[in-house]
Amino acid sequence: DVMSVGVHHLWKDAACAKLNPQPGEVIIDCAGGTGDIARRLAKLARAAKARRGGKDAEIRIIDYNQAMIEAGIQKGSEPEITWSVGDAMNLAIADNSVDAYIISFGIRNVADVQVALNEAKRVLKPGGRFFCLEFSHPTTGLVESSYEFYAFNIIPFMGQMIANDRDSYQYLVESIKRFPDQETFRGMMDKAGFRRTGYTNFTGGVCALHYGWA
């Protein structure tokens, strides 16, 4: 909240609105952490159900970190949400069984991003929707220079002052710098077999929502 001045809430709202969850759908929230995205999706799916009728959506949070899952459960859950520990590169999910898949600020931390994209494609039904919300690369020189100064000088300092953890926030900014730019990541999605791929830049490319169809 502090480091993005709360803007990450707007990015997440936009991503969930684009996914547009519907009653009865099975949706994977991969690297779902404590359920920030899943709770938004549950609320949207519930509203769609109130308008149209039908069954509850099923939103499956999968995260590699058991402690994150436990922290999310302690915050409370929603009837549409289930929680499990799992690996984005090796999902315990049947082929062609999922309506939508979203990964939010998580794919950057996967050991092999291409393998994770391949897995997302594998579990999605034909026509299923893929969304990836992730920090990305600014699209103009002015934004890039300002953001780079902020990222490498201010964020680690704030991590030390607020969370007493400079190293984690230093890793954060370095991992963002290493992550593929928008077009390169789109090409990786194409390689995984997604169709009609594209992306929307937020805040001048500081964050991007990539999307495609299985």
GROMACS .gro file of C-alpha atoms in nm:
model
  214
    1ASP     CA    1   0.000   0.000   0.000
    2VAL     CA    2   0.271   0.248   0.099
    3MET     CA    3   0.509   0.173  -0.186
    4SER     CA    4   0.247   0.189  -0.462
    5VAL     CA    5   0.054   0.469  -0.288
    6GLY     CA    6  -0.244   0.232  -0.295
    7VAL     CA    7  -0.249   0.217  -0.677
    8HIS     CA    8  -0.211  -0.164  -0.674
    9HIS     CA    9  -0.576  -0.183  -0.564
   10LEU     CA   10  -0.681  -0.017  -0.890
   11TRP     CA   11  -0.461  -0.252  -1.094
   12LYS     CA   12  -0.615  -0.555  -0.922
   13ASP     CA   13  -0.969  -0.424  -0.964
   14ALA     CA   14  -0.907  -0.373  -1.337
   15ALA     CA   15  -0.760  -0.722  -1.379
   16CYS     CA   16  -1.054  -0.889  -1.204
   17ALA     CA   17  -1.307  -0.688  -1.402
   18LYS     CA   18  -1.133  -0.794  -1.725
   19LEU     CA   19  -1.147  -1.160  -1.619
   20ASN     CA   20  -1.522  -1.113  -1.556
   21PRO     CA   21  -1.595  -1.427  -1.348
   22GLN     CA   22  -1.928  -1.596  -1.413
   23PRO     CA   23  -2.151  -1.833  -1.212
   24GLY     CA   24  -2.038  -2.194  -1.223
   25GLU     CA   25  -1.690  -2.121  -1.359
   26VAL     CA   26  -1.376  -2.285  -1.224
   27ILE     CA   27  -1.107  -2.020  -1.183
   28ILE     CA   28  -0.746  -2.068  -1.071
   29ASP     CA   29  -0.582  -1.789  -0.872
   30CYS     CA   30  -0.223  -1.908  -0.897
   31ALA     CA   31   0.028  -1.762  -0.649
   32GLY     CA   32  -0.289  -1.636  -0.484
   33GLY     CA   33  -0.120  -1.565  -0.151
   34THR     CA   34  -0.361  -1.443   0.112
   35GLY     CA   35  -0.653  -1.415  -0.130
   36ASP     CA   36  -0.652  -1.052  -0.241
   37ILE     CA   37  -0.747  -1.137  -0.600
   38ALA     CA   38  -0.970  -1.434  -0.516
   39ARG     CA   39  -1.189  -1.225  -0.285
   40ARG     CA   40  -1.242  -0.971  -0.561
   41LEU     CA   41  -1.332  -1.248  -0.805
   42ALA     CA   42  -1.573  -1.406  -0.555
   43LYS     CA   43  -1.753  -1.075  -0.510
   44LEU     CA   44  -1.784  -1.023  -0.885
   45ALA     CA   45  -1.902  -1.381  -0.944
   46ARG     CA   46  -2.159  -1.349  -0.666
   47ALA     CA   47  -2.295  -1.031  -0.824
   48ALA     CA   48  -2.319  -1.205  -1.162
   49LYS     CA   49  -2.501  -1.496  -0.999
   50ALA     CA   50  -2.750  -1.256  -0.838
   51ARG     CA   51  -2.825  -1.112  -1.182
   52ARG     CA   52  -2.828  -1.433  -1.386
   53GLY     CA   53  -2.874  -1.720  -1.143
   54GLY     CA   54  -2.672  -2.040  -1.165
   55LYS     CA   55  -2.418  -2.214  -0.943
   56ASP     CA   56  -2.145  -2.058  -0.733
   57ALA     CA   57  -1.816  -2.001  -0.908
   58GLU     CA   58  -1.528  -2.214  -0.780
   59ILE     CA   59  -1.215  -2.009  -0.719
   60ARG     CA   60  -0.912  -2.218  -0.633
   61ILE     CA   61  -0.623  -2.037  -0.466
   62ILE     CA   62  -0.293  -2.215  -0.523
   63ASP     CA   63   0.028  -2.088  -0.365
   64TYR     CA   64   0.374  -2.238  -0.319
   65ASN     CA   65   0.402  -2.099   0.034
   66GLN     CA   66   0.210  -2.280   0.309
   67ALA     CA   67   0.247  -1.983   0.545
   68MET     CA   68   0.079  -1.751   0.294
   69ILE     CA   69  -0.213  -1.991   0.259
   70GLU     CA   70  -0.251  -2.015   0.636
   71ALA     CA   71  -0.238  -1.636   0.671
   72GLY     CA   72  -0.508  -1.603   0.406
   73ILE     CA   73  -0.737  -1.854   0.576
   74GLN     CA   74  -0.695  -1.672   0.906
   75LYS     CA   75  -0.820  -1.354   0.738
   76GLY     CA   76  -1.143  -1.534   0.658
   77SER     CA   77  -1.267  -1.689   0.337
   78GLU     CA   78  -1.562  -1.687   0.100
   79PRO     CA   79  -1.786  -1.983   0.008
   80GLU     CA   80  -1.655  -1.978  -0.350
   81ILE     CA   81  -1.288  -2.003  -0.245
   82THR     CA   82  -1.073  -2.310  -0.179
   83TRP     CA   83  -0.709  -2.304  -0.068
   84SER     CA   84  -0.418  -2.536  -0.150
   85VAL     CA   85  -0.040  -2.548  -0.168
   86GLY     CA   86   0.093  -2.610  -0.516
   87ASP     CA   87   0.357  -2.533  -0.776
   88ALA     CA   88   0.277  -2.314  -1.079
   89MET     CA   89   0.516  -2.527  -1.283
   90ASN     CA   90   0.347  -2.856  -1.192
   91LEU     CA   91  -0.022  -2.807  -1.118
   92ALA     CA   92  -0.218  -3.102  -0.976
   93ILE     CA   93  -0.507  -3.019  -1.209
   94ALA     CA   94  -0.649  -3.216  -1.500
   95ASP     CA   95  -0.596  -3.104  -1.859
   96ASN     CA   96  -0.862  -2.877  -2.012
   97SER     CA   97  -1.059  -2.842  -1.688
   98VAL     CA   98  -1.041  -2.473  -1.592
   99ASP     CA   99  -1.241  -2.177  -1.729
  100ALA     CA  100  -0.999  -1.901  -1.629
  101TYR     CA  101  -0.653  -1.865  -1.475
  102ILE     CA  102  -0.500  -1.557  -1.319
  103ILE     CA  103  -0.159  -1.503  -1.164
  104SER     CA  104  -0.100  -1.169  -0.995
  105PHE     CA  105   0.249  -1.049  -0.899
  106GLY     CA  106   0.362  -1.409  -0.881
  107ILE     CA  107   0.499  -1.530  -1.212
  108ARG     CA  108   0.806  -1.313  -1.168
  109ASN     CA  109   0.911  -1.543  -0.881
  110VAL     CA  110   0.864  -1.872  -1.067
  111ALA     CA  111   1.187  -2.060  -1.145
  112ASP     CA  112   1.092  -2.114  -1.510
  113VAL     CA  113   0.831  -1.870  -1.642
  114GLN     CA  114   0.783  -2.056  -1.971
  115VAL     CA  115   0.703  -2.380  -1.791
  116ALA     CA  116   0.444  -2.198  -1.578
  117LEU     CA  117   0.284  -2.053  -1.892
  118ASN     CA  118   0.276  -2.399  -2.050
  119GLU     CA  119   0.104  -2.536  -1.740
  120ALA     CA  120  -0.156  -2.258  -1.745
  121LYS     CA  121  -0.234  -2.341  -2.108
  122ARG     CA  122  -0.256  -2.713  -2.028
  123VAL     CA  123  -0.519  -2.681  -1.754
  124LEU     CA  124  -0.740  -2.431  -1.938
  125LYS     CA  125  -1.039  -2.549  -2.140
  126PRO     CA  126  -1.039  -2.457  -2.510
  127GLY     CA  127  -1.138  -2.090  -2.512
  128GLY     CA  128  -1.036  -2.050  -2.146
  129ARG     CA  129  -0.902  -1.713  -2.033
  130PHE     CA  130  -0.550  -1.642  -1.908
  131PHE     CA  131  -0.452  -1.325  -1.720
  132CYS     CA  132  -0.120  -1.220  -1.573
  133LEU     CA  133  -0.088  -0.903  -1.368
  134GLU     CA  134   0.275  -0.818  -1.307
  135PHE     CA  135   0.521  -0.535  -1.261
  136SER     CA  136   0.663  -0.453  -1.602
  137HIS     CA  137   0.871  -0.196  -1.788
  138PRO     CA  138   0.786   0.174  -1.822
  139THR     CA  139   0.701   0.280  -2.176
  140THR     CA  140   0.861   0.627  -2.179
  141GLY     CA  141   1.205   0.748  -2.085
  142LEU     CA  142   1.076   0.997  -1.830
  143VAL     CA  143   0.866   0.738  -1.647
  144GLU     CA  144   1.150   0.485  -1.670
  145SER     CA  145   1.414   0.713  -1.519
  146SER     CA  146   1.184   0.834  -1.241
  147TYR     CA  147   1.064   0.483  -1.162
  148GLU     CA  148   1.415   0.335  -1.163
  149PHE     CA  149   1.537   0.597  -0.917
  150TYR     CA  150   1.236   0.531  -0.693
  151ALA     CA  151   1.268   0.153  -0.721
  152PHE     CA  152   1.637   0.119  -0.646
  153ASN     CA  153   1.678   0.403  -0.398
  154ILE     CA  154   1.349   0.449  -0.217
  155ILE     CA  155   1.180   0.108  -0.207
  156PRO     CA  156   1.463  -0.082  -0.031
  157PHE     CA  157   1.498   0.206   0.217
  158MET     CA  158   1.123   0.200   0.287
  159GLY     CA  159   1.137  -0.179   0.324
  160GLN     CA  160   1.398  -0.135   0.594
  161MET     CA  161   1.210   0.143   0.772
  162ILE     CA  162   0.858  -0.007   0.755
  163ALA     CA  163   0.913  -0.385   0.746
  164ASN     CA  164   1.270  -0.406   0.884
  165ASP     CA  165   1.353  -0.612   0.574
  166ARG     CA  166   1.569  -0.433   0.319
  167ASP     CA  167   1.686  -0.753   0.146
  168SER     CA  168   1.337  -0.868   0.041
  169TYR     CA  169   1.258  -0.532  -0.113
  170GLN     CA  170   1.597  -0.516  -0.284
  171TYR     CA  171   1.512  -0.855  -0.437
  172LEU     CA  172   1.171  -0.718  -0.539
  173VAL     CA  173   1.313  -0.436  -0.749
  174GLU     CA  174   1.589  -0.652  -0.897
  175SER     CA  175   1.340  -0.923  -0.999
  176ILE     CA  176   1.121  -0.659  -1.167
  177LYS     CA  177   1.422  -0.531  -1.360
  178ARG     CA  178   1.503  -0.885  -1.482
  179PHE     CA  179   1.147  -0.971  -1.584
  180PRO     CA  180   1.080  -0.976  -1.963
  181ASP     CA  181   0.935  -0.663  -2.115
  182GLN     CA  182   0.578  -0.656  -2.240
  183GLU     CA  183   0.639  -0.775  -2.595
  184THR     CA  184   0.886  -1.045  -2.489
  185PHE     CA  185   0.641  -1.182  -2.235
  186ARG     CA  186   0.365  -1.174  -2.494
  187GLY     CA  187   0.590  -1.379  -2.721
  188MET     CA  188   0.633  -1.635  -2.441
  189MET     CA  189   0.255  -1.660  -2.414
  190ASP     CA  190   0.234  -1.717  -2.789
  191LYS     CA  191   0.497  -1.992  -2.755
  192ALA     CA  192   0.284  -2.159  -2.487
  193GLY     CA  193  -0.001  -2.174  -2.736
  194PHE     CA  194  -0.225  -1.889  -2.626
  195ARG     CA  195  -0.426  -1.710  -2.895
  196ARG     CA  196  -0.529  -1.345  -2.933
  197THR     CA  197  -0.266  -1.240  -2.682
  198GLY     CA  198  -0.230  -0.880  -2.573
  199TYR     CA  199  -0.164  -0.654  -2.279
  200THR     CA  200  -0.275  -0.333  -2.115
  201ASN     CA  201  -0.018  -0.106  -1.951
  202PHE     CA  202  -0.104   0.056  -1.620
  203THR     CA  203   0.070   0.364  -1.477
  204GLY     CA  204   0.292   0.412  -1.780
  205GLY     CA  205   0.400   0.048  -1.796
  206VAL     CA  206   0.502   0.017  -1.430
  207CYS     CA  207   0.249  -0.266  -1.426
  208ALA     CA  208   0.091  -0.460  -1.714
  209LEU     CA  209  -0.201  -0.696  -1.751
  210HIS     CA  210  -0.130  -0.964  -2.012
  211TYR     CA  211  -0.415  -1.177  -2.144
  212GLY     CA  212  -0.479  -1.454  -2.390
  213TRP     CA  213  -0.716  -1.739  -2.475
  214ALA     CA  214  -0.645  -2.113  -2.477
   0.00000   0.00000   0.00000
